[in-house]
């Protein structure tokens, strides 16, 4: 069917449906395919993956899942589609495509998200595309609407679309994804850093040559948003206690891999982890089988493994007996920590971590890259960039990146003897 | 040691510590034993048990755990202890006792809380007491402070204390527990129903004969609180979709028990569930081993069991293909649903549930019971009850309880053919 | 012109305009006539009249004006018109009529609103109608759109319209006026009592025979709204300190009238007050000339009048040296206060006030009256009333009204010797 | 009496009193002198002066007064005094001094604050000092506590005190004044720009050599605060519509002065303005007599003056028919506007304004000045400055100030013919 003649009206629900959400009030569903996507196993699975990985170990009320975030991204895209500016530049097929892409953009995440990817060399964007294109409930729903829809949705997630604005709505320096997560992560963590004036930003959104730009009168609201990102990174996302928790997870993964290669006999039946450890190509179904409940169950069980390192790391993980940390300046200091760790009778490869977090709050990419700079529509009709328009953003952009190098280590070979202060 | 001479000062942390919380802003820790309790396995375990069981199936952002609620109850008790009125009526030992009781009052909860108790005949208050009195990390922390502290804390949870006010602070019609959960559950569910004016209520709190009473000028704020409870019950806690989810869990438990008694061979290793299914007396450690991650893992695995009923119920549970529901008036209607279910080839004992939710928003108990009515200190110094003072509360009290009888059932023997509308 | 053929499109602003508001975020203007009404002298005058009269003497941050409230009522009506249910039952002319009525419903208010009406026997609804129908900027704007518009708008304010729903949107037990003021007054006073779930209520709004009804599923949200009204009345609107302030104003009015009748020579040129004191028929322009700034200026000046009573009352008013109050049971107690006042050398007619505030939080009116009960659309399609559906509302309705009788008086003939405790 | 022996306990109220406030919840009063200061004519007068001058012409809900702000500054100082760090560095006399200074720091403001100062060459800090030191109700309350108290309080306002921290609490780059007004102005204007994390900032406050410094861990919260200031300036305080309103006021003042010098006969009795127009030294009582109600009354009356310019400007002011504005680059453009204005038959000295707003969001002052840079206590115990610690603040500091040059003018000689779009 010709996509230009595709009409959403045929899919309109008899009565719109709503889901209550702490951030958006009501999330509204007007069309059947979106409502069907919510009910798929792939989307429901996101209820079992936390949005912020180990962050809830330091901001305990940040226990929210990727499921609610995904609903929030969909809702933000839906509201964008209702803006006059967007409405007149997209046809119904494109609107459905971008709403689906918003809802589905995170389905490929594994447990502990980025930490997991680092540990097991997976890639959530690739898995998201596979889940959409290969055999899955999501795939069936999309295909039932239009043969091309799975591919078109997957392409948006891979930063390809008929018009740049479609990609930009879901994935750019100022997109529905970031707009939702800054507000949501702030709200649940209980901090004010992530707040910004979304309604004003959306009011100043304009389309120019099929690209999203913002009126000059929106620059200050966008500055505020850039700073919200910046502060959320330092205060929340990069908090050393969350990083400590994630390091313990990565060390567990590392130990698992080493033991597996050594032919160690696991008492725990870790069948759903094995494909990740072995590094073999896996099916979508195998990938989906792993969620945070399964991981927690495994780690809980592996507290009783014979391997002392694995058992100890798992006990630390479950009971939040995390590694301590100190700021350091260079690699030579790491050696000191390794020496002391050996003196305690511990293997420094598992008990000392050198970690450098570099934060770049607003980064512009080279020509041709998919997420270029935020563009500003000046009063005279020309286009400028945010960093040329805002001296605050420019200052951030050209400032030396803040380097936060830390060593993570243990104080005592027996965590039961460590105080938690 | 004489409890009257006990001083908290000896346990004061060098610098007070804080945890950020979405409801209280900062939760403050001034004394070492409380800080140590936070780090115990029993308290950390509450991170793996949701505060509202299946409610997040209908209010998706209500994903918060009993851990954050427990911190919030502690913080509310701490703030109460700082009120002049409370401060002058409690000694340091009593203050520590009630703060510990606030923090620990929920540690005995199992996964899905009340649903689990219904399914497996456990009792969380009894388990809380056992965890405090028997071998546990919590027990060791308490005992290290004072030999009697475990028993005194456990007694508060069992509604016994040297002064009624101590029990009332943690467990009464207007206590730290309810104050925290109404505000918290509202915030995370994203509704306004649970809000009330906590600061005004605390300002009007007075002590009379070691009992908590409230000045007459606080009656309206208390009415608002009673209504907040009332509306949260109907709008959130008793929402039929959450009940549907919990029924599916209970049916899984029922099927497990029947299969166990029949000697069915489980492919899934459900070792941590067995003590609950068999009904034998279990140790604290056995009880603690079960949390929501374990349950989810088991149910995830049991989707593949040979038993068709068990497998189907588990698939429904994991993927949120819940039972439908209708309001009914009497038992005869149930028979209709059972008949239709049999026609579909399904066992009505597992696919039809008759459920009557009766809500009593403010109930006063007989003389001598531990949670009597809220008492009001009149302007002339006499004591009255809330229901005698407030005609709204009186009306609620004497109104016919609202009965919400529903049948839960399935539309199709194959849930994949059910639409989720 | 035929009103059925009237189209709002002709008045659409090139780009919609917004005003930032603390309650609604953005208030949106899409049509020129509304934007022109905002700029009229009559609407701008409302900036100089406080929404809550003397309430800011006890809730100091409740300093908001009738202007922002009027914008908020307009915005609420505008949002209602955008609901599918309303949209399909009103033509463009009717929509414009009801939006104008929402914006203009309060323009006839004088300074201190109801207090002023009590003191000088004016009627703000009548003045609102006159301002719309007689020579005024508002009248000109309305007439320029359609010859009948002034009369049709004025009729809505007088509870007459082609369809009951039009009146109900602006003036009924659950209308845009109350929805705005409860949220607004709460927010500015800094209390939580007035909060309710407006979005849910609007979602359950339906039209039946041109009347507004609410789906049964909205009953709890409406109960919450009724309780919000109830609590705002007692906690905020009827606060005795605000009543004390208003009594002082009324006593000033009484003294002015007596002095005027006695031919007293006023040093202060109170020309804009004279028409009110003399009770003669006045023009719209004369009425409009009086706002709270003028009243405050006059009372400030009259602190220096020779008449001791007038001068003292004005000093009390300006500097917040208000009357004290005590609860009383019957008229005999008043006599005691009058006697003591005479002993202090003061005239009890100006220094003792007997005041009975009776609060009826939800009152239903007889058949045929303009604001009947809130109607509920039951699940079987029949219509019931809120009080028949909600046992809480029913209880409130049939409860004995709460009577709050107080005497207001002074402690000392010289207010400088009174402590303000 | 020796100030070191002075004790606040003697002034403790039998029961602490509270005032409800939208920003702080409850504002608490524990000591009689503060409570008495609230009741003085000078403090009550601040109810009649808006906190943000003409800003409510563009953010209509920003109608709050200097009175509530003053209460909020007092409350913030009170909370600071309760911090362990402050508590141990100040004696009771110093605490009372700084709480009084917080409450009274703005009493010298005239109507429209800074606009008025510009128009009539007054200085609110000087007037605040005079009101405290000369005959006034405030002076009497302070003196009744301690003979030196008026002078010590006045000195704090003049940036002199026994310890720098006392001045810094009330008047520095990060003081109680700014903390209150950013939060308050945001809340009432309905914007999010002014929000920051006050509780974290206060948690990191330390005293070093009697100066206020902040722990390094607070830097990000302070950055957020600096940005809040920055954005509030551009988005709210410097909004051109507010500036337009203030220009009209200043032009009225200019015209009044010219007419007065020309011996013009005013029909309006502007007695309380005359001392300001004539520029003669005036008493505290004369100064206090002028508040915004009086000014509004005068301007309302002067709409009928014979002088065409004065009458027109007053009509514009009252009915919000403000000047239009355009951005310009240099003075030559002004000439164009003046020419066109002359062609319309208007006097360009009253109908064209050249206005350059320069915003410096964080300015550090030279050595020895009273408000130096915010100082940061590094982890190694040394002191650094905020701008050396924060690259964002440093960037702002060294960036070219943003210049916003605008011309304000009229489109039509008859404002009735101007559209308000």
PDB file of C-alpha atoms in Angstrom, chain D residues 40-46 49 66 70 103-110 124 127-132 136 138-139 157 287-288:
ATOM      1  CA  UNK D  40       4.868  47.050  62.973  1.00  0.00           C
ATOM      2  CA  UNK D  41       3.588  49.558  60.441  1.00  0.00           C
ATOM      3  CA  UNK D  42       6.904  49.429  58.577  1.00  0.00           C
ATOM      4  CA  UNK D  43       6.777  45.678  58.003  1.00  0.00           C
ATOM      5  CA  UNK D  44       3.018  45.611  57.290  1.00  0.00           C
ATOM      6  CA  UNK D  45       3.573  48.373  54.723  1.00  0.00           C
ATOM      7  CA  UNK D  46       5.524  45.889  52.607  1.00  0.00           C
ATOM      8  CA  UNK D  49       4.656  46.915  47.603  1.00  0.00           C
ATOM      9  CA  UNK D  66       7.859  42.248  49.596  1.00  0.00           C
ATOM     10  CA  UNK D  70      10.737  39.400  53.935  1.00  0.00           C
ATOM     11  CA  UNK D 103      13.337  40.356  58.224  1.00  0.00           C
ATOM     12  CA  UNK D 104      13.938  44.089  57.902  1.00  0.00           C
ATOM     13  CA  UNK D 105      16.394  44.271  55.009  1.00  0.00           C
ATOM     14  CA  UNK D 106      13.768  45.537  52.554  1.00  0.00           C
ATOM     15  CA  UNK D 107      11.609  47.879  54.632  1.00  0.00           C
ATOM     16  CA  UNK D 108      13.139  50.902  52.958  1.00  0.00           C
ATOM     17  CA  UNK D 109      11.841  49.989  49.515  1.00  0.00           C
ATOM     18  CA  UNK D 110       9.495  52.391  47.817  1.00  0.00           C
ATOM     19  CA  UNK D 124      16.328  51.870  49.683  1.00  0.00           C
ATOM     20  CA  UNK D 127      16.038  54.386  53.938  1.00  0.00           C
ATOM     21  CA  UNK D 128      16.055  50.949  55.560  1.00  0.00           C
ATOM     22  CA  UNK D 129      18.826  52.131  57.875  1.00  0.00           C
ATOM     23  CA  UNK D 130      17.006  55.349  58.678  1.00  0.00           C
ATOM     24  CA  UNK D 131      13.769  53.495  59.454  1.00  0.00           C
ATOM     25  CA  UNK D 132      15.656  51.285  61.878  1.00  0.00           C
ATOM     26  CA  UNK D 136       9.602  54.193  63.961  1.00  0.00           C
ATOM     27  CA  UNK D 138      10.540  48.968  64.289  1.00  0.00           C
ATOM     28  CA  UNK D 139      13.043  51.119  66.137  1.00  0.00           C
ATOM     29  CA  UNK D 157      22.277  46.000  56.332  1.00  0.00           C
ATOM     30  CA  UNK D 287       8.817  58.399  52.972  1.00  0.00           C
ATOM     31  CA  UNK D 288       6.657  55.658  54.441  1.00  0.00           C
TER      32      UNK D 288
END
